[in-house]
């Protein structure tokens, strides 16, 4: 025996061959998105009495077994679920015949891609049932194979220089010697050898792995939303079955939306899930409505993910989640720690940063400190996966890969088939049970998220801290892919903001108005659903895009109806002529040029002034505009075809092709465009990722930069001046794609706008627009949720150049002492500043998983704002809000108010009143929630003035729970609030009861 073992490779291959299908061959071991139903009539042979009997079912489509009208188990070949246990021991009196139903989807675990997983779905793909048979399952053979598989794994993974490795291989070899596949009576002797090996215990210092059942199900991705409903049922009914058979098995499950789907479509299964939750085996985690994208949603939308999710978990399962669970999102905003803490969560789990293309993230267990200083305990499972299968290799990787050895001795091990669902299997549980405490390996225990984090918290004093965003160095293309989805997201965030604000004002001023709480919850949940991490990033198939666009259309149409209803309530009882109500939903006074509708569908321009969060009557179309307080806009076209626009604040010069040759801040005479360069320069790049087409833009695309040059003479004057001046031009981007743009400058406006329309028909191209600035700075500033952060403009280190393409919300800014240039946008997210060049990413053209992504017509606006001093003092933040929240001209069904009115105003520009809504607790209550944040990065005191009849004011958290010590005294209709940098504060305003 000793001689045989000297040849490692031959002994290893002998055991591998023994485990392969060559042995035990006589033993039975366990149009797209349509659903097919099979009635399966079974008759079990009499000779099988006393045996374990399975239905074996194999198909390349996912299946679900139904018995007695209820789902009982999922069947997925890729998820290693190809048999259903009819009986674990057929009794003499048991029925021999029964009828089952198997529902089979025309979709695999990961969709129906043509040729590769992420390819667009194949319309010709067919699905087959390849096996449907009864079989006797030999449990003793199964146990023997699990033992041998693990011993083989230990031998391979520990390697030839490890004593325990040789012991494992020796044991496996001995088992092969004593075991005869044709003589089952030899199996117990072999199993005893394995039990002796696995029974040898490790020491007290062994690392402890917390094995948690998991089944990551993308709410939509390579399959539509409706298929996810069925995926949840297939996966979770299997998990319930495992929980009932294995009392120590704990299963963690996120995403309230998926649970609501199961509640509505599979009420019997949902009841079983709730029963498992009462036993502590089914553990809701995450606290959000869906596992949302971590970059693109607004701060308020992120709050609503938790508000809707935590309230659902509390209502349905009796408690809120204490862990934020987001394993598969493409980066994590620096404001998430504050939002988590405000929603009752202090723990965070993900693993996605293990996908970094350039730099290895230095921690697996650490404190994550956000933009405002809030901290949460973060854990990345060191195995770098949320879909482990319980192998020895994975268990060992969890220890060896852990970058916080010595600081903590515990880590997570999430096991179960994921992405397309499926979840854990009995085999995984059996593997982990054998490895629970075996010498040479870490200790493995079936555990829960709560137990894991409690152990990690006990080591908190040893942990390091990471400050700022968790930037994923991959999938940068998702900031730009599917521009229409990005536009829908920004539009609908604005619409819901405006509807809530106007409805709150109507509630405060009208005794008859009923706040549309039910409708708003429905619309918010649609928006939150679309913010799932494969939908708003655009990394999904065409069917999902179509559903998402339909959701946006629902929000727009219903939202506009709710806006009109709120405006009508605000006008009720007010004297004045019929007409328009001009509404400002932002917390500062605005004087802007507005296009007012005229009879017959035409529009007329008017300069209107509207107070902070309030309204003003629209000027009558016939009345004479007063003398302009500012210089009117002058428009001049030179003989060479160039055009100059000047409003006394900015002087804009465009060359004959529409490029920006000069942008001067008139008061100082300061030029914003770099010497010898031009702005508004469109550039095209070749955009061919290594694999993840819709997801990735690679750094090498920067080497393919090509200027798009226009034809002189295409620039023409549009609006000739006065309240507004503009020039427009056409630009052929390629033989197949074209662009038209109107460059607009309004009276009194500190920025110049670029209204753009693109007809885009490209393959693997990337369109950007560039503005070289006469500014030097090593850092650029980008807006994120509830604040902003700096990123480098240089490539000094690998951490710097990995950020060659980053995300931002409404603005980015490049400033030096005393001067800067800001680039604003109304629906874009991809951006970069390299050196002195500000670049906004406009359109991509990936071909997988949606071959039609971004093809067609697009409209968007960006704006350029040079400024004196800092961007904070110059009002860049307010300008970006104004671009994104235009004044509303709402028809008044009756008389419009004759006088202007303001509901709220703030004493400092450093604080933004972001949200005004009704409190969630009672749909009939007269309590409002206000959410404010400090936007400049400063400590500041702020006075909030209101004209509403406030009875009581009290601070609350983001879930609208009162702060017992948060009472705010109201003096002269004013409240004093104190902010630290980037702090978000919420308060409840209880309105006085209406007068009879």
mmCIF file of C-alpha atoms in Angstrom, residues 94-313:
data_model
loop_
_atom_site.group_PDB
_atom_site.id
_atom_site.type_symbol
_atom_site.label_atom_id
_atom_site.label_comp_id
_atom_site.label_asym_id
_atom_site.label_seq_id
_atom_site.Cartn_x
_atom_site.Cartn_y
_atom_site.Cartn_z
ATOM 1 C CA UNK A 94 -48.691 2.889 0.460
ATOM 2 C CA UNK A 95 -50.520 3.700 -2.813
ATOM 3 C CA UNK A 96 -48.741 2.406 -5.885
ATOM 4 C CA UNK A 97 -50.301 4.882 -8.313
ATOM 5 C CA UNK A 98 -50.404 8.655 -8.204
ATOM 6 C CA UNK A 99 -50.641 11.653 -10.514
ATOM 7 C CA UNK A 100 -48.270 14.601 -10.481
ATOM 8 C CA UNK A 101 -48.064 17.691 -12.649
ATOM 9 C CA UNK A 102 -44.778 19.115 -13.853
ATOM 10 C CA UNK A 103 -44.719 22.704 -15.079
ATOM 11 C CA UNK A 104 -41.782 23.281 -17.429
ATOM 12 C CA UNK A 105 -40.634 26.720 -18.575
ATOM 13 C CA UNK A 106 -39.194 27.300 -22.037
ATOM 14 C CA UNK A 107 -36.155 28.838 -20.379
ATOM 15 C CA UNK A 108 -32.983 27.519 -18.853
ATOM 16 C CA UNK A 109 -31.572 28.519 -15.508
ATOM 17 C CA UNK A 110 -29.785 31.443 -17.202
ATOM 18 C CA UNK A 111 -32.258 32.271 -19.956
ATOM 19 C CA UNK A 112 -32.154 31.282 -23.610
ATOM 20 C CA UNK A 113 -29.128 33.038 -25.094
ATOM 21 C CA UNK A 114 -28.088 32.130 -28.616
ATOM 22 C CA UNK A 115 -24.632 30.616 -28.498
ATOM 23 C CA UNK A 116 -23.524 32.119 -25.179
ATOM 24 C CA UNK A 117 -25.058 32.915 -21.829
ATOM 25 C CA UNK A 118 -25.275 36.680 -22.350
ATOM 26 C CA UNK A 119 -26.215 36.613 -26.037
ATOM 27 C CA UNK A 120 -29.622 37.899 -27.058
ATOM 28 C CA UNK A 121 -32.300 35.207 -26.646
ATOM 29 C CA UNK A 122 -32.565 32.714 -29.486
ATOM 30 C CA UNK A 123 -36.087 32.867 -30.975
ATOM 31 C CA UNK A 124 -35.568 29.423 -32.567
ATOM 32 C CA UNK A 125 -34.408 27.713 -29.396
ATOM 33 C CA UNK A 126 -36.388 24.621 -28.476
ATOM 34 C CA UNK A 127 -36.625 22.839 -25.141
ATOM 35 C CA UNK A 128 -36.882 19.129 -24.507
ATOM 36 C CA UNK A 129 -37.693 16.724 -21.733
ATOM 37 C CA UNK A 130 -34.845 14.222 -22.001
ATOM 38 C CA UNK A 131 -35.739 11.949 -19.085
ATOM 39 C CA UNK A 132 -38.919 11.042 -17.229
ATOM 40 C CA UNK A 133 -38.741 7.775 -15.309
ATOM 41 C CA UNK A 134 -39.204 6.102 -11.958
ATOM 42 C CA UNK A 135 -36.121 4.856 -10.185
ATOM 43 C CA UNK A 136 -34.948 3.320 -6.940
ATOM 44 C CA UNK A 137 -32.509 5.577 -5.161
ATOM 45 C CA UNK A 138 -29.709 3.804 -3.287
ATOM 46 C CA UNK A 139 -28.996 6.086 -0.374
ATOM 47 C CA UNK A 140 -26.005 4.022 0.783
ATOM 48 C CA UNK A 141 -24.279 4.478 -2.589
ATOM 49 C CA UNK A 142 -24.999 8.179 -2.506
ATOM 50 C CA UNK A 143 -23.434 8.529 0.960
ATOM 51 C CA UNK A 144 -20.377 6.580 -0.177
ATOM 52 C CA UNK A 145 -19.884 8.876 -3.160
ATOM 53 C CA UNK A 146 -20.211 12.009 -1.018
ATOM 54 C CA UNK A 147 -17.533 10.623 1.301
ATOM 55 C CA UNK A 148 -15.186 9.789 -1.558
ATOM 56 C CA UNK A 149 -15.764 13.121 -3.281
ATOM 57 C CA UNK A 150 -14.816 15.024 -0.121
ATOM 58 C CA UNK A 151 -11.772 12.866 0.591
ATOM 59 C CA UNK A 152 -10.617 13.374 -2.956
ATOM 60 C CA UNK A 153 -11.182 17.118 -2.568
ATOM 61 C CA UNK A 154 -9.107 17.220 0.614
ATOM 62 C CA UNK A 155 -6.277 15.280 -1.033
ATOM 63 C CA UNK A 156 -6.246 17.577 -4.066
ATOM 64 C CA UNK A 157 -6.747 20.857 -2.255
ATOM 65 C CA UNK A 158 -4.239 20.375 0.560
ATOM 66 C CA UNK A 159 -1.609 19.099 -1.858
ATOM 67 C CA UNK A 160 1.286 16.686 -1.773
ATOM 68 C CA UNK A 161 3.241 18.428 0.956
ATOM 69 C CA UNK A 162 0.469 18.149 3.552
ATOM 70 C CA UNK A 163 0.185 15.258 6.008
ATOM 71 C CA UNK A 164 -3.619 15.457 6.199
ATOM 72 C CA UNK A 165 -3.822 15.323 2.414
ATOM 73 C CA UNK A 166 -2.056 11.955 2.385
ATOM 74 C CA UNK A 167 -4.322 10.694 5.145
ATOM 75 C CA UNK A 168 -7.364 11.628 3.039
ATOM 76 C CA UNK A 169 -5.982 9.950 -0.054
ATOM 77 C CA UNK A 170 -4.970 6.867 1.979
ATOM 78 C CA UNK A 171 -8.499 6.625 3.391
ATOM 79 C CA UNK A 172 -10.071 6.972 -0.059
ATOM 80 C CA UNK A 173 -7.769 4.345 -1.484
ATOM 81 C CA UNK A 174 -8.635 1.960 1.371
ATOM 82 C CA UNK A 175 -12.332 2.520 0.660
ATOM 83 C CA UNK A 176 -11.832 1.584 -2.978
ATOM 84 C CA UNK A 177 -10.036 -1.554 -1.857
ATOM 85 C CA UNK A 178 -12.838 -2.771 0.405
ATOM 86 C CA UNK A 179 -15.793 -1.607 -1.684
ATOM 87 C CA UNK A 180 -17.333 -3.763 -4.424
ATOM 88 C CA UNK A 181 -20.049 -1.909 -6.395
ATOM 89 C CA UNK A 182 -21.811 -5.206 -7.052
ATOM 90 C CA UNK A 183 -21.924 -6.110 -3.350
ATOM 91 C CA UNK A 184 -23.733 -3.482 -1.265
ATOM 92 C CA UNK A 185 -22.834 -5.341 1.904
ATOM 93 C CA UNK A 186 -19.277 -3.991 1.441
ATOM 94 C CA UNK A 187 -20.434 -0.365 1.624
ATOM 95 C CA UNK A 188 -20.690 -0.026 5.444
ATOM 96 C CA UNK A 189 -17.048 -1.010 5.867
ATOM 97 C CA UNK A 190 -16.004 1.710 3.421
ATOM 98 C CA UNK A 191 -18.295 4.251 5.089
ATOM 99 C CA UNK A 192 -16.796 3.443 8.479
ATOM 100 C CA UNK A 193 -13.351 4.338 7.148
ATOM 101 C CA UNK A 194 -14.679 7.720 5.990
ATOM 102 C CA UNK A 195 -16.487 8.354 9.277
ATOM 103 C CA UNK A 196 -13.298 7.694 11.200
ATOM 104 C CA UNK A 197 -11.446 10.263 9.062
ATOM 105 C CA UNK A 198 -14.132 12.944 9.285
ATOM 106 C CA UNK A 199 -14.484 12.319 13.021
ATOM 107 C CA UNK A 200 -10.921 13.418 13.731
ATOM 108 C CA UNK A 201 -11.394 16.915 15.164
ATOM 109 C CA UNK A 202 -9.578 20.179 14.544
ATOM 110 C CA UNK A 203 -8.147 22.511 17.157
ATOM 111 C CA UNK A 204 -9.798 25.411 18.963
ATOM 112 C CA UNK A 205 -8.019 27.989 16.828
ATOM 113 C CA UNK A 206 -9.632 26.801 13.605
ATOM 114 C CA UNK A 207 -11.361 29.441 11.502
ATOM 115 C CA UNK A 208 -15.159 29.179 11.690
ATOM 116 C CA UNK A 209 -17.138 29.276 8.472
ATOM 117 C CA UNK A 210 -20.783 30.282 8.749
ATOM 118 C CA UNK A 211 -22.604 28.344 6.015
ATOM 119 C CA UNK A 212 -25.825 30.126 5.064
ATOM 120 C CA UNK A 213 -28.250 28.803 2.475
ATOM 121 C CA UNK A 214 -28.733 31.308 -0.312
ATOM 122 C CA UNK A 215 -30.415 31.617 -3.665
ATOM 123 C CA UNK A 216 -29.647 34.854 -5.451
ATOM 124 C CA UNK A 217 -32.424 35.427 -7.989
ATOM 125 C CA UNK A 218 -32.069 38.355 -10.347
ATOM 126 C CA UNK A 219 -35.438 40.104 -10.388
ATOM 127 C CA UNK A 220 -34.990 40.409 -14.162
ATOM 128 C CA UNK A 221 -31.919 39.813 -16.321
ATOM 129 C CA UNK A 222 -31.682 37.223 -19.086
ATOM 130 C CA UNK A 223 -35.371 36.515 -18.507
ATOM 131 C CA UNK A 224 -38.412 38.811 -18.013
ATOM 132 C CA UNK A 225 -39.992 39.830 -14.713
ATOM 133 C CA UNK A 226 -42.810 37.322 -15.070
ATOM 134 C CA UNK A 227 -40.344 34.429 -15.296
ATOM 135 C CA UNK A 228 -38.749 35.569 -12.020
ATOM 136 C CA UNK A 229 -42.077 34.963 -10.286
ATOM 137 C CA UNK A 230 -41.842 31.290 -11.313
ATOM 138 C CA UNK A 231 -38.113 31.118 -10.505
ATOM 139 C CA UNK A 232 -38.900 32.221 -6.949
ATOM 140 C CA UNK A 233 -41.506 29.487 -6.562
ATOM 141 C CA UNK A 234 -39.223 26.780 -7.984
ATOM 142 C CA UNK A 235 -36.301 27.817 -5.807
ATOM 143 C CA UNK A 236 -38.054 28.571 -2.555
ATOM 144 C CA UNK A 237 -40.327 25.542 -2.462
ATOM 145 C CA UNK A 238 -37.185 23.432 -2.772
ATOM 146 C CA UNK A 239 -35.598 25.403 0.079
ATOM 147 C CA UNK A 240 -38.711 24.894 2.225
ATOM 148 C CA UNK A 241 -38.523 21.160 1.562
ATOM 149 C CA UNK A 242 -34.864 21.156 2.667
ATOM 150 C CA UNK A 243 -35.688 23.187 5.786
ATOM 151 C CA UNK A 244 -38.378 20.696 6.772
ATOM 152 C CA UNK A 245 -35.958 17.775 6.290
ATOM 153 C CA UNK A 246 -32.939 19.514 7.888
ATOM 154 C CA UNK A 247 -33.921 21.433 11.057
ATOM 155 C CA UNK A 248 -30.490 23.096 11.365
ATOM 156 C CA UNK A 249 -30.528 24.442 7.793
ATOM 157 C CA UNK A 250 -31.002 28.236 7.618
ATOM 158 C CA UNK A 251 -31.890 30.022 4.380
ATOM 159 C CA UNK A 252 -31.383 33.776 3.853
ATOM 160 C CA UNK A 253 -33.652 35.530 1.388
ATOM 161 C CA UNK A 254 -33.665 39.145 0.184
ATOM 162 C CA UNK A 255 -35.946 41.335 -1.969
ATOM 163 C CA UNK A 256 -39.427 42.162 -0.689
ATOM 164 C CA UNK A 257 -40.734 42.426 -4.252
ATOM 165 C CA UNK A 258 -40.062 38.739 -4.884
ATOM 166 C CA UNK A 259 -41.776 37.763 -1.641
ATOM 167 C CA UNK A 260 -44.808 39.848 -2.580
ATOM 168 C CA UNK A 261 -44.964 38.070 -5.944
ATOM 169 C CA UNK A 262 -44.930 34.679 -4.217
ATOM 170 C CA UNK A 263 -47.556 35.853 -1.733
ATOM 171 C CA UNK A 264 -49.860 36.840 -4.597
ATOM 172 C CA UNK A 265 -49.216 33.896 -6.936
ATOM 173 C CA UNK A 266 -48.371 31.028 -4.551
ATOM 174 C CA UNK A 267 -50.218 31.700 -1.267
ATOM 175 C CA UNK A 268 -49.730 28.136 0.057
ATOM 176 C CA UNK A 269 -45.972 28.326 -0.442
ATOM 177 C CA UNK A 270 -45.909 31.788 1.148
ATOM 178 C CA UNK A 271 -47.618 30.457 4.276
ATOM 179 C CA UNK A 272 -44.951 27.737 4.531
ATOM 180 C CA UNK A 273 -42.229 30.410 4.199
ATOM 181 C CA UNK A 274 -43.764 32.355 7.072
ATOM 182 C CA UNK A 275 -43.859 29.191 9.188
ATOM 183 C CA UNK A 276 -40.178 28.565 8.445
ATOM 184 C CA UNK A 277 -39.458 32.181 9.411
ATOM 185 C CA UNK A 278 -41.162 31.636 12.775
ATOM 186 C CA UNK A 279 -38.802 28.684 13.360
ATOM 187 C CA UNK A 280 -35.805 30.868 12.479
ATOM 188 C CA UNK A 281 -34.924 28.858 9.376
ATOM 189 C CA UNK A 282 -36.167 31.301 6.721
ATOM 190 C CA UNK A 283 -34.412 34.612 7.347
ATOM 191 C CA UNK A 284 -35.420 37.729 5.386
ATOM 192 C CA UNK A 285 -32.384 39.939 4.775
ATOM 193 C CA UNK A 286 -31.506 43.109 2.887
ATOM 194 C CA UNK A 287 -34.289 45.403 3.971
ATOM 195 C CA UNK A 288 -34.906 46.708 0.431
ATOM 196 C CA UNK A 289 -37.678 46.310 -2.113
ATOM 197 C CA UNK A 290 -35.213 44.834 -4.622
ATOM 198 C CA UNK A 291 -31.443 44.410 -4.726
ATOM 199 C CA UNK A 292 -31.037 47.765 -6.428
ATOM 200 C CA UNK A 293 -28.175 49.286 -8.355
ATOM 201 C CA UNK A 294 -25.758 50.948 -5.939
ATOM 202 C CA UNK A 295 -24.778 53.902 -8.149
ATOM 203 C CA UNK A 296 -27.559 55.337 -10.293
ATOM 204 C CA UNK A 297 -30.703 55.699 -8.112
ATOM 205 C CA UNK A 298 -31.152 59.041 -6.368
ATOM 206 C CA UNK A 299 -30.680 59.379 -2.638
ATOM 207 C CA UNK A 300 -34.424 59.582 -2.117
ATOM 208 C CA UNK A 301 -34.991 56.461 -4.237
ATOM 209 C CA UNK A 302 -32.460 54.583 -2.121
ATOM 210 C CA UNK A 303 -34.309 55.667 1.018
ATOM 211 C CA UNK A 304 -37.552 54.395 -0.506
ATOM 212 C CA UNK A 305 -35.979 50.999 -1.255
ATOM 213 C CA UNK A 306 -35.499 50.601 2.492
ATOM 214 C CA UNK A 307 -38.766 52.282 3.470
ATOM 215 C CA UNK A 308 -40.832 49.963 1.276
ATOM 216 C CA UNK A 309 -38.705 46.908 2.025
ATOM 217 C CA UNK A 310 -38.415 47.284 5.800
ATOM 218 C CA UNK A 311 -42.127 48.037 6.176
ATOM 219 C CA UNK A 312 -42.954 44.930 4.131
ATOM 220 C CA UNK A 313 -40.689 42.688 6.219
#
